[in-house]
Coordinates of C-alpha atoms and ligand atoms in Angstrom, one line a residue:
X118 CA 5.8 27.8 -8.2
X119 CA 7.5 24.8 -7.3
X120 CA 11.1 24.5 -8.5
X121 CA 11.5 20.9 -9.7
X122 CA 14.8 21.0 -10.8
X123 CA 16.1 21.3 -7.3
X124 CA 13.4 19.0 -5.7
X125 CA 12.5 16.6 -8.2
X126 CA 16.1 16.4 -10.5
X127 CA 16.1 17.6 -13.9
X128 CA 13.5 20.7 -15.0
X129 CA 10.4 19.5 -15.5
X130 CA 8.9 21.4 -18.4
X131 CA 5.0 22.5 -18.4
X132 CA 2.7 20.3 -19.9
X133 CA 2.1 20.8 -23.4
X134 CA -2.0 20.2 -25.0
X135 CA 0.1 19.5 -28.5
X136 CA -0.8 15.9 -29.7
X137 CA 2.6 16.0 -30.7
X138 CA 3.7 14.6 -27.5
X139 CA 7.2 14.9 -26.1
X140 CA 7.9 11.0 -25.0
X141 CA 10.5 9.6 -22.9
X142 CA 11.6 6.2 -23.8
X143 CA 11.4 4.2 -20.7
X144 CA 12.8 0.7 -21.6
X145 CA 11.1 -2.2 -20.8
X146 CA 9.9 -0.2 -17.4
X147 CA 13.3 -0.6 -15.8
X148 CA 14.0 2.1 -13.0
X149 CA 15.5 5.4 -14.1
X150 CA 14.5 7.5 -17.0
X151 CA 17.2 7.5 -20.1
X152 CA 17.6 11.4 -19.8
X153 CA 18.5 13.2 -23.2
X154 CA 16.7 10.0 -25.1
X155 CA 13.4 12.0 -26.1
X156 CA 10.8 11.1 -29.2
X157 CA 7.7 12.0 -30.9
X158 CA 4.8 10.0 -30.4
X159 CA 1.6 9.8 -28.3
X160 CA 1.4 8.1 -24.9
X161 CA -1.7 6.0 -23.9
X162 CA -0.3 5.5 -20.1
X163 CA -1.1 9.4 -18.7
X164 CA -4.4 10.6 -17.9
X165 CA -4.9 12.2 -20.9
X166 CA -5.8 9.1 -22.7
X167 CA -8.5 11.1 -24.8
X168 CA -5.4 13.3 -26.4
X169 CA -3.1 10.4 -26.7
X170 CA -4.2 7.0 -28.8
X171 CA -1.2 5.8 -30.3
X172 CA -0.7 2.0 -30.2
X173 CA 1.7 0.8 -27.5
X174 CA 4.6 -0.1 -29.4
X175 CA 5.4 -3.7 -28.8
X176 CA 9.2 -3.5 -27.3
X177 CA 9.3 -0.8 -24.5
X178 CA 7.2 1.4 -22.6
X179 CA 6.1 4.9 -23.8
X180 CA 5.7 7.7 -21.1
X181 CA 4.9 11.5 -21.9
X182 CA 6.0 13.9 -19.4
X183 CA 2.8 14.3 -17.7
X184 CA 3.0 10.3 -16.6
X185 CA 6.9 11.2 -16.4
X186 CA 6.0 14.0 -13.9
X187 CA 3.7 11.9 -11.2
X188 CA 7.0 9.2 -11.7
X189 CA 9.1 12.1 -10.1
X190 CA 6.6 13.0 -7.8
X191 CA 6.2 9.7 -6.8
X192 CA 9.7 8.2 -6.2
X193 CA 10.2 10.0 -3.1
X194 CA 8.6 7.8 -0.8
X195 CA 12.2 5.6 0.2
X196 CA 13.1 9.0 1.0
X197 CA 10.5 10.1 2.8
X198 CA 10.5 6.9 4.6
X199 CA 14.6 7.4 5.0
X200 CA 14.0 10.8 6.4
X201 CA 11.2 9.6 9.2
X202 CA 14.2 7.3 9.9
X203 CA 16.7 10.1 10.5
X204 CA 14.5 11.8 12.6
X205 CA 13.6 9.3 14.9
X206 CA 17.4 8.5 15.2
X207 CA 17.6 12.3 16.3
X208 CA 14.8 12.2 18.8
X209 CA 15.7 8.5 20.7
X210 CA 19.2 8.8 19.9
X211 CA 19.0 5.2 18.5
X212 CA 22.2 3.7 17.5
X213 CA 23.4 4.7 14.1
X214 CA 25.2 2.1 12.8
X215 CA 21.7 0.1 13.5
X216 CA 20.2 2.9 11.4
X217 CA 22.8 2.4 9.2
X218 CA 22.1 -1.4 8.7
X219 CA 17.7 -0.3 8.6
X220 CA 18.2 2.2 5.7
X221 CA 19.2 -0.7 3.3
X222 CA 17.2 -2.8 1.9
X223 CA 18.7 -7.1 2.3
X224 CA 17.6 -8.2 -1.0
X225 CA 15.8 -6.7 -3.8
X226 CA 14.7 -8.9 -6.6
X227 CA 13.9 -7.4 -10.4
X228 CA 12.6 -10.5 -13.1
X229 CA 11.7 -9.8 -16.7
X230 CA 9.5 -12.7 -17.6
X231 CA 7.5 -13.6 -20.9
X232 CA 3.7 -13.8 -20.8
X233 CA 1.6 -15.8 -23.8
X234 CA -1.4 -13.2 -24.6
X235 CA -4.8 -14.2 -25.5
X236 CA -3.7 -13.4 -29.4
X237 CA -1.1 -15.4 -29.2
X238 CA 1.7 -12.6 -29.1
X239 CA 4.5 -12.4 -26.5
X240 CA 4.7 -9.9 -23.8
X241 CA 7.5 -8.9 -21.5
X242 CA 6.9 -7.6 -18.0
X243 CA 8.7 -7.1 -15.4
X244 CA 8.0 -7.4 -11.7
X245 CA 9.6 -6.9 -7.9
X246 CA 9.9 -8.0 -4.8
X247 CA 11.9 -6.4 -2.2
X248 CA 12.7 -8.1 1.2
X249 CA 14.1 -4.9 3.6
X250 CA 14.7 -7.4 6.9
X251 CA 13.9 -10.1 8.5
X252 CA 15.7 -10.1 12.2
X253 CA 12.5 -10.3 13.4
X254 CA 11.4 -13.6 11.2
X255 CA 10.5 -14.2 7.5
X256 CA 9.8 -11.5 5.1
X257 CA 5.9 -10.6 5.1
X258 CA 4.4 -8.4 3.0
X259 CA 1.8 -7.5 -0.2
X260 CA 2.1 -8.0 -3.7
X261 CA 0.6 -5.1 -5.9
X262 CA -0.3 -4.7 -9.8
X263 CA -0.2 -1.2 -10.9
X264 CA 1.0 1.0 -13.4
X265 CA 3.4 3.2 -11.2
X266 CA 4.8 -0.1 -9.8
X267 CA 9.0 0.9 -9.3
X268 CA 11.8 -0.4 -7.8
X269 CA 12.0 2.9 -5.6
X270 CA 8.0 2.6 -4.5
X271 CA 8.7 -1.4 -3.8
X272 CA 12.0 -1.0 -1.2
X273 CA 9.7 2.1 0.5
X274 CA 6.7 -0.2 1.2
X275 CA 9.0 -3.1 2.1
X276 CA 11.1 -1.0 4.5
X277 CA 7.7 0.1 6.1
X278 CA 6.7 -3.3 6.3
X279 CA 9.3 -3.9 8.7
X280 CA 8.3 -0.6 10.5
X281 CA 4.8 -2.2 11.0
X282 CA 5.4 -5.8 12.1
X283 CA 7.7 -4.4 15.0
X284 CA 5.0 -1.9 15.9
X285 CA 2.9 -5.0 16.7
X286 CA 4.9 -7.2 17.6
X287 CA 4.8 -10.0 15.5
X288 CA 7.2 -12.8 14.4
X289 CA 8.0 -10.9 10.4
X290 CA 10.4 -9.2 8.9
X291 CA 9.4 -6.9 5.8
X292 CA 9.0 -7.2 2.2
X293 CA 6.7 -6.0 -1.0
X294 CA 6.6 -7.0 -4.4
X295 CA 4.5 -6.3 -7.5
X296 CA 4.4 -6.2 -11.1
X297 CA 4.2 -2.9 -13.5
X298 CA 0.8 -3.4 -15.3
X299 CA -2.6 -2.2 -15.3
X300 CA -4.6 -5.0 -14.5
X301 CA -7.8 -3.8 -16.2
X302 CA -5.8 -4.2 -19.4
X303 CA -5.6 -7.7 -19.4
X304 CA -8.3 -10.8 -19.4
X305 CA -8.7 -12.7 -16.4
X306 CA -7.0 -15.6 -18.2
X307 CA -4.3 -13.5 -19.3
X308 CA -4.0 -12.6 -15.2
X309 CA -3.6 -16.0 -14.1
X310 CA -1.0 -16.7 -16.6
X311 CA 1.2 -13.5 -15.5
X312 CA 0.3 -14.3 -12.0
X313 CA 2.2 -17.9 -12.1
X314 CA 5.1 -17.3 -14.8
X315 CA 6.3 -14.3 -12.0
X316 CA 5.9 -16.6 -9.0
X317 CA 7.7 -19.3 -11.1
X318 CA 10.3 -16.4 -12.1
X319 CA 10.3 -15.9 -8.2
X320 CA 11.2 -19.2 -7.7
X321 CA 12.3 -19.8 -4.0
X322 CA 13.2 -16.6 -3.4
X323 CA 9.9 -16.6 -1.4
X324 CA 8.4 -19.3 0.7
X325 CA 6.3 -20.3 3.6
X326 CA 9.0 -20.0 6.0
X327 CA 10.8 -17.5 4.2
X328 CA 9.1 -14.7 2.4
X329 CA 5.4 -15.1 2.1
X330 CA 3.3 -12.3 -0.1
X331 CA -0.1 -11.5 0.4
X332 CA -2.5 -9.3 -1.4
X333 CA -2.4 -5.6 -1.6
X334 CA -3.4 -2.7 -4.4
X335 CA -5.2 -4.8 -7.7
X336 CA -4.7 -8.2 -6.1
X337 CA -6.6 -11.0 -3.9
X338 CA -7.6 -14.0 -2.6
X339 CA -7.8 -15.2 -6.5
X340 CA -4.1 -13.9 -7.4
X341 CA -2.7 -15.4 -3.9
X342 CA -4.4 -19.2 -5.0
X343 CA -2.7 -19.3 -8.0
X344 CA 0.3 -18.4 -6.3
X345 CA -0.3 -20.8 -3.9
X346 CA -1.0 -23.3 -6.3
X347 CA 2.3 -22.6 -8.8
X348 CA 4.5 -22.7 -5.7
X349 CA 3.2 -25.3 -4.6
X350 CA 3.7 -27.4 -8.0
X351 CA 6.9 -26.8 -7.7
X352 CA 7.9 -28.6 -5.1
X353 CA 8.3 -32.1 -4.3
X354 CA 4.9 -34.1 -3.7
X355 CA 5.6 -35.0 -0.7
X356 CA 6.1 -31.4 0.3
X357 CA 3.3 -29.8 -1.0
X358 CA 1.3 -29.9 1.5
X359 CA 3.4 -28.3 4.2
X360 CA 3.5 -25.1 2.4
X361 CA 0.3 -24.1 1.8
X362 CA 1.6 -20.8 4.1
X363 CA 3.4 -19.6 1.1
X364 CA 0.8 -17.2 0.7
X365 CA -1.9 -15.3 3.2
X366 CA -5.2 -13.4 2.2
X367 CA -5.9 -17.0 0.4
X368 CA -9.5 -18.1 -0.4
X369 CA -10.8 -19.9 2.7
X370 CA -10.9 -23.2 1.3
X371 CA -7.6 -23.1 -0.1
X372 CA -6.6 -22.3 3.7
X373 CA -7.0 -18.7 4.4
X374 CA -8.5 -17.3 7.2
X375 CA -11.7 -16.1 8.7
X376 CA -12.0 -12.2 9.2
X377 CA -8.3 -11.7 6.6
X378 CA -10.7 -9.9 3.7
X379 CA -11.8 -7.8 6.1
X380 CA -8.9 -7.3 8.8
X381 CA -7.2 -4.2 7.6
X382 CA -10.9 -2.1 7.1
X383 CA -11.4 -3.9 10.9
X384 CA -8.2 -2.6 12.1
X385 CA -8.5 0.5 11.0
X386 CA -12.0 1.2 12.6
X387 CA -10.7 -0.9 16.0
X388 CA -8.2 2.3 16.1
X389 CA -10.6 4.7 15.3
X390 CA -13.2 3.6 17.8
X391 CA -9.8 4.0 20.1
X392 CA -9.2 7.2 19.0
X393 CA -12.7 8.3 20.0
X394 CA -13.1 6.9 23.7
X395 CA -9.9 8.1 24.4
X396 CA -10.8 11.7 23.1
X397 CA -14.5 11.3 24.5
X398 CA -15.9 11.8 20.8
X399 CA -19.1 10.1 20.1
X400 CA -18.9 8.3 16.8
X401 CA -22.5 7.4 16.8
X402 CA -23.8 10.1 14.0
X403 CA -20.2 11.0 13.3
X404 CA -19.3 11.9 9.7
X405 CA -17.0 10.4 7.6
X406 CA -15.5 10.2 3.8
X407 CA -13.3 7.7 2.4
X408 CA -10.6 7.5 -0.5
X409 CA -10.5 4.5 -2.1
X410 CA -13.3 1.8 -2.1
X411 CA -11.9 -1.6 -2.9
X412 CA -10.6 -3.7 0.1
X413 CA -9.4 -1.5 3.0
X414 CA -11.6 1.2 2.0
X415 CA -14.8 -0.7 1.5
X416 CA -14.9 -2.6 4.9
X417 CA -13.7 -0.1 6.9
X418 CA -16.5 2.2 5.5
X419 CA -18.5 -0.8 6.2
X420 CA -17.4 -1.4 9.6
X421 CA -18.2 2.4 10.8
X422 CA -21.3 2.2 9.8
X423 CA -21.8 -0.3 12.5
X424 CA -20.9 2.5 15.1
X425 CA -24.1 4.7 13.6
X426 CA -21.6 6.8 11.5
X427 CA -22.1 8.4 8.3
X428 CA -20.1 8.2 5.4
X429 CA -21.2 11.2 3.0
X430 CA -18.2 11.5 0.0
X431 CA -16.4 8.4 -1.9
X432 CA -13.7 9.2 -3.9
X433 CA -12.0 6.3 -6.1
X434 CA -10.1 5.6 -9.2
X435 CA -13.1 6.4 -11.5
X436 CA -14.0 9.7 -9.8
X437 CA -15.8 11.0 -6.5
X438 CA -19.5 11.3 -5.0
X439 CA -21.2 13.0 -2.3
X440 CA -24.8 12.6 -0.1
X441 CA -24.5 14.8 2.8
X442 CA -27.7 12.7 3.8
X443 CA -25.8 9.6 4.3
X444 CA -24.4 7.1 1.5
X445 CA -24.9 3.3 2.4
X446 CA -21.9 1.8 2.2
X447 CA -22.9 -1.7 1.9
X448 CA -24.8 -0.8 -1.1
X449 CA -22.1 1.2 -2.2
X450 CA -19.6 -2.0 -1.9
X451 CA -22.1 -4.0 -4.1
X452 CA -22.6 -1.6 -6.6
X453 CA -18.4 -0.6 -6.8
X454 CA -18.3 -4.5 -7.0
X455 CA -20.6 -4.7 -10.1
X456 CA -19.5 -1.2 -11.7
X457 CA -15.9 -1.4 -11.3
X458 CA -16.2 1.9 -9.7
X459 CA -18.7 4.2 -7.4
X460 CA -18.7 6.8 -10.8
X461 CA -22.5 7.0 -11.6
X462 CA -23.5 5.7 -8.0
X463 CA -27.6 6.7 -8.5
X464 CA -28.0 7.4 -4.8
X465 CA -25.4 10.8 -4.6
X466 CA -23.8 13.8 -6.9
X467 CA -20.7 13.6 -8.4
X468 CA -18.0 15.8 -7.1
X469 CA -14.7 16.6 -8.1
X470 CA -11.3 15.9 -6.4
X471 CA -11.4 19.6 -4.5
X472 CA -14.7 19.1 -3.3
X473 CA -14.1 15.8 -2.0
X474 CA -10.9 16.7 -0.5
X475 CA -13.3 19.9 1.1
X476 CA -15.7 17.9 2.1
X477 CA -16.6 18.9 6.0
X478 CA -16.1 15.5 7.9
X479 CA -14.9 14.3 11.6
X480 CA -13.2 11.3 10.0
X481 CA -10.9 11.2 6.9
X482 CA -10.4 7.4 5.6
X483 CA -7.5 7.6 2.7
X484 CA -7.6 4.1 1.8
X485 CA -5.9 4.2 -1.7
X486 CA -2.5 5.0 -2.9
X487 CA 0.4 7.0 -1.7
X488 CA 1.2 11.0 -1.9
X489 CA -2.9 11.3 -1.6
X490 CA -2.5 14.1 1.0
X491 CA -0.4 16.5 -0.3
X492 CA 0.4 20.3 -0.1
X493 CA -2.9 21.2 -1.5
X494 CA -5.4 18.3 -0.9
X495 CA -4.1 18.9 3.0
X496 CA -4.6 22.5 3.1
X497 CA -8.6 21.6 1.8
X498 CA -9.3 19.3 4.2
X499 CA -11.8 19.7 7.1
X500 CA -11.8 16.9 9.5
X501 CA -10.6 16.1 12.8
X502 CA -8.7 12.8 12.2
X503 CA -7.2 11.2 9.3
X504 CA -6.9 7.3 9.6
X505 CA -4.8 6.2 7.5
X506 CA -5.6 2.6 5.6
X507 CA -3.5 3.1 2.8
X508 CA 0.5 3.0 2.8
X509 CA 2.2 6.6 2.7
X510 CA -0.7 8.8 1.9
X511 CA 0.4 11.5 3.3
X512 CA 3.9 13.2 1.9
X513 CA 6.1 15.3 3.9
X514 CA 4.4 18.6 2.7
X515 CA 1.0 17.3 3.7
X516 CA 2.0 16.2 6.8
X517 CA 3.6 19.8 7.9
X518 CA -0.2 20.9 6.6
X519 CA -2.3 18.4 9.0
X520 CA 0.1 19.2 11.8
X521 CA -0.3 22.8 11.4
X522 CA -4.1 22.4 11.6
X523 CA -3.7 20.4 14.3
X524 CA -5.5 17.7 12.7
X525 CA -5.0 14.2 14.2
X526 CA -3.5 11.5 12.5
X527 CA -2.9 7.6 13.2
X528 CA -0.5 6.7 11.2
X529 CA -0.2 3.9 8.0
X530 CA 2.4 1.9 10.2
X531 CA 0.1 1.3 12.9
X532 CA -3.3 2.2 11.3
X533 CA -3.3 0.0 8.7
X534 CA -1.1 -3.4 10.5
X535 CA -4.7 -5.4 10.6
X536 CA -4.0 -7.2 7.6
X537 CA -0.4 -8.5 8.8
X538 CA -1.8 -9.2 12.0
X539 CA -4.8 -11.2 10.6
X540 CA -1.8 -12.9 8.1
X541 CA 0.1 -14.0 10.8
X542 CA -3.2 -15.8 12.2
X543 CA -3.3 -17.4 9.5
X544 CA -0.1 -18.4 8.7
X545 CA -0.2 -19.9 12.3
X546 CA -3.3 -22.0 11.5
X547 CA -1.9 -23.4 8.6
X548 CA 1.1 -24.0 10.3
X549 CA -0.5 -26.0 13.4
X550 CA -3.4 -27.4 10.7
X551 CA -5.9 -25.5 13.5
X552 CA -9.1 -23.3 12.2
X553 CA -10.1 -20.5 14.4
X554 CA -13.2 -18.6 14.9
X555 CA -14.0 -15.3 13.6
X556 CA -14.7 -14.0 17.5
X557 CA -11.1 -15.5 18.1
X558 CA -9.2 -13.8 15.5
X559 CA -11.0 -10.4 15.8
X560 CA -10.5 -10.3 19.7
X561 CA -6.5 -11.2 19.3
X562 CA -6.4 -8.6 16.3
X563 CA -7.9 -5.9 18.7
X564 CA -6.2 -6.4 21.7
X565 CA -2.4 -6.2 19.5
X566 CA -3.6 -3.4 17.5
X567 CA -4.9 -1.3 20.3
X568 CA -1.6 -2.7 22.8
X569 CA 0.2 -1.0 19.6
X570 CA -1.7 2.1 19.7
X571 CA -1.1 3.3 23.1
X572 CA 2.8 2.0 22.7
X573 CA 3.0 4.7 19.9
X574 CA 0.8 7.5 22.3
X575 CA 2.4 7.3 25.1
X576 CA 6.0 7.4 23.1
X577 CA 4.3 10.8 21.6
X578 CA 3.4 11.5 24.9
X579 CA 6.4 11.2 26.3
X580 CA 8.4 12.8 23.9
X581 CA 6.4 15.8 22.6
X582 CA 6.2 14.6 19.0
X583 CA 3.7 13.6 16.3
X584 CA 2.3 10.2 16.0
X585 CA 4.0 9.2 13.1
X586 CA 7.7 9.5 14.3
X587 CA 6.5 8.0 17.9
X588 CA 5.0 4.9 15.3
X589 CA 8.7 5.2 13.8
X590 CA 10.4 5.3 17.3
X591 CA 8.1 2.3 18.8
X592 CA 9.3 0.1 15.9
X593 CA 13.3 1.2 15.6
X594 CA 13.5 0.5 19.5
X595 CA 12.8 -3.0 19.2
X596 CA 14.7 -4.0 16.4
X597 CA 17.5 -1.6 17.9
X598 CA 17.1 -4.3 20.8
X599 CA 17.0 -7.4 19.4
X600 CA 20.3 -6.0 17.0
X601 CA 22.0 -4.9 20.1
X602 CA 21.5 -8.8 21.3
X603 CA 22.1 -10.6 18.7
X604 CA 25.2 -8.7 17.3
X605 CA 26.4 -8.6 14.2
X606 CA 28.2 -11.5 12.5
X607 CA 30.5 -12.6 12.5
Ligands
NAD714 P1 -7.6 -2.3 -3.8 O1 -7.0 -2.5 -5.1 O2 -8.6 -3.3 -3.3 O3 -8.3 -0.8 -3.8 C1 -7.6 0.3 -4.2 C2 -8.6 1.5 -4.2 O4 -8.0 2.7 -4.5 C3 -9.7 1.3 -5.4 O5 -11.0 1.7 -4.9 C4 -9.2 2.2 -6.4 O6 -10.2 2.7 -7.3 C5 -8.6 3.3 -5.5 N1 -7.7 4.2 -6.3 C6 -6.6 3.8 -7.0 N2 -6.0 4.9 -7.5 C7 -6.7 6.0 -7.1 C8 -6.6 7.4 -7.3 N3 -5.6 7.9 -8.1 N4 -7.5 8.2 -6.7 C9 -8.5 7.7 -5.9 N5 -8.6 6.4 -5.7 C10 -7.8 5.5 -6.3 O7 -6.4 -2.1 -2.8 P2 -6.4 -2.3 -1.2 O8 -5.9 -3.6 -0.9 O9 -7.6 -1.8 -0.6 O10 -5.2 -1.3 -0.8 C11 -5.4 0.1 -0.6 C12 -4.3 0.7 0.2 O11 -4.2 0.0 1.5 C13 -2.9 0.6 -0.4 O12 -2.1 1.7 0.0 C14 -2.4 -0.7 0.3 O13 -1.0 -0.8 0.3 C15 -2.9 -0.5 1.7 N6 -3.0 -1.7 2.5 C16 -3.7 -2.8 2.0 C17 -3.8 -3.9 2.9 C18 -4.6 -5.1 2.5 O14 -4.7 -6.0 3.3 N7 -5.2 -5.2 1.3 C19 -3.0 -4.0 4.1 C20 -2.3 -2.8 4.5 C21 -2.3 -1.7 3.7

């Protein structure tokens, strides 16, 4: 059995089935866990919702130890990301006072702000955004809603943010945000409102030439127009209209782009169909399953389809399904878009996590959250590539696994950089007032994403090593390079 005291920090104590529930108070969902602070009560945030049903209480967040558990399991993505980092330094002998300077994060934003709920009652919340660097040009990166939202999740996804605009080579530096809710608690009216009071609590700490979200886990082209919009009513009238870049992933007619909704599902299949020629695999009939079904998982599952593969297990927030015959993913997008979820889906069987995670397959798609692909799910799996759409699915342990059984992986960094690169399309547009064509933006976005793919195999290559830290070396050597020419000031 794992030891979690020396891994994870204090002893983590077995889960108890007693509805008298150990609690942690957590309060109001700053980082760090008051250790020592402990109460009786119930918690309605873990997965064991049926055995907990307390109210929330209406100052501070409740969290049992089972939530408290997947907190400690979760917040060791900055280090994981630290340690890729380290290693890379090792390998390319990269400078380390530059290593120094890429280990920190620049600015990291926390806001607390008050929300008017339907009923009328208050509610505090509090939301991120991290900007990690921006040598390259103005922090880019998503916005997210979620429950495990944390300061410690936020700085890793910004830091790898950075990681993937140098990858590919585009004009942004790196930054993530997000607020800690659950989304499906709230009415959309209630969204909108927390939407603009934490852009307005963001104020001009982002901007279209400065730090410019975009949507990511439980956010889109909705969320980004009312950013848009409350930025934008901020600033002086005769502004307004130059910054309609403060956002990408908008709605088309508020500006956004052609091909954006689907860019990171398109990116991800461009690499795969790379992947194949260069390994002679015919994807035509090819099998496939994919973790998570909203955006990135949902049009990439879409977009292999196109290639005459077949996508036979879904797995997603509600639970997992299975058709070794083939499951239409076009149908299975409309019906996820209706249901909320592919639990139920009429044309397959419901599976459980092991079985999905078993499922024989040439392709692996984990298009959901982090740690997905961990010491056990990796030892279950059976496929021959793992594509991965979603940011840091894969923890250190799992990794070890997939290299052990020699199963190939392109990395988030590079495997997932469609929707920046589709971002930064648009952001040009709406900076030169143009409007391209979806053949346009889908040739560029290949020929960057596949330039970026053999940059990071032939770094491999060349150095004997696993794609991920040649993904980590490609990016660290150029910002190494533009560091080592620009200096440090004074
Ligand atoms: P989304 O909110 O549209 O979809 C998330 C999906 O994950 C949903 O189907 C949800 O049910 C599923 N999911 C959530 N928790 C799960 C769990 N515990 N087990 C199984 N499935 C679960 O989000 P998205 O925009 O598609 O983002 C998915 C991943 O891709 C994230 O890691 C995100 O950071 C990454 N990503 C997104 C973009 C983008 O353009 N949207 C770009 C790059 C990377």
């Amino acid at each position: 059995m794992r030891n979690n005291k020396q891994e994870n920090g204090p002893d983590l104590k077995p889960l108890s089935t007693s509805k008298e529930w150990k609690l942690l108070y957590y309060q109001h969902g700053r980082p760090g866990l008051e250790e020592g602070k402990k109460f009786k009560g119930l918690c309605n945030y873990c997965d064991l919702k049926s055995l907990c049903g307390l109210p929330k209480p209406e100052i501070g967040v409740w969290r049992c130890e089972h939530y408290r558990a997947k907190i400690w399991k979760k917040s060791g993505l900055h280090e994981n990301v630290l340690r890729l980092l380290e290693k890379a330094q090792e390998i390319n002998n990269f400078d380390r006072d530059i290593c120094k300077i890429m280990a920190e994060t620049m600015n990291e934003l926390v806001v607390h702000f008050p929300v008017k709920m339907d009923d009328g009652h208050i509610k505090m919340l509090t939301g991120y955004r991290v900007q990690h660097n921006n040598v390259l040009g103005p922090f880019k990166g998503g916005l997210r809603f979620h429950p495990m939202v944390d300061i410690d999740e936020i700085r890793a996804l910004a830091t790898m943010m950075t990681w993937k605009t140098a990858i590919v080579n585009i004009p942004f530096g790196g930054a993530k945000g997000g607020i800690h809710i659950d989304p499906s608690e709230f009415s959309p009216k209630e969204l909108e409102k927390i939407t603009r009071r934490f852009t307005f609590a963001l104020g001009n700490n982002i901007g279209p030439d400065y730090d410019i979200p975009a949507p990511d886990v439980n956010t889109n082209p909705q969320i980004m127009a009312w950013i848009q919009d409350t930025y934008m009513s901020t600033i002086a009238p005769n502004e307004r209209n130059r910054c309609i870049h403060v956002v990408t992933g908008k709605p088309i007619e508020s500006g956004g782009s052609v091909g954006r909704e689907k860019a990171t599902g398109q990116g991800v299949v461009f690499l795969i169909e790379k992947w194949a020629e260069d390994h002679g695999f015919s994807l035509k009939g090819a099998t496939y399953i994919v973790q998570g079904f909203g955006n990135v998982g949902s049009w990439a599952g879409r977009l292999m389809k196109m290639n005459g593969s077949k996508l036979i297990a879904v797995e997603d927030v509600t639970g997992a399904i299975k058709n070794e015959e083939g499951i239409d993913p076009d149908y299975l997008a409309m019906y996820v878009k209706e249901h909320g979820g592919v639990v139920n889906y009429p044309k397959a069987q419901a599976i459980n996590h092991e079985i999905f995670f078993s499922t024989k397959a040439d392709i692996f798609i984990p298009a959901a959250l982090e740690n997905a692909i961990t010491r056990n799910t990796a030892e279950l799996l059976n496929v021959k590539l793992v594509a991965e759409g979603a940011n840091g699915p894969t923890d250190e342990e799992g990794d070890k696994i997939l290299q052990r059984k020699k199963i190939h992986v392109i990395p988030d960094i590079l495997c997932n950089s469609g929707g920046v690169i589709v971002s930064y399309f648009e952001w040009l547009q709406n900076k030169r007032s143009e409007f391209w064509e979806l053949d346009e933006i889908d040739n560029k976005l290949k020929k960057i994403i596949v330039s970026a793919y053999e940059r990071v195999r032939n770094t491999a290559v060349k150095h004997k090593i696993d794609w991920r830290t040649a993904a980590q070396i490609v990016a660290m050597s150029r910002l190494e390079m533009v560091y080592k020419e620009r200096g440090i000031f004074p």
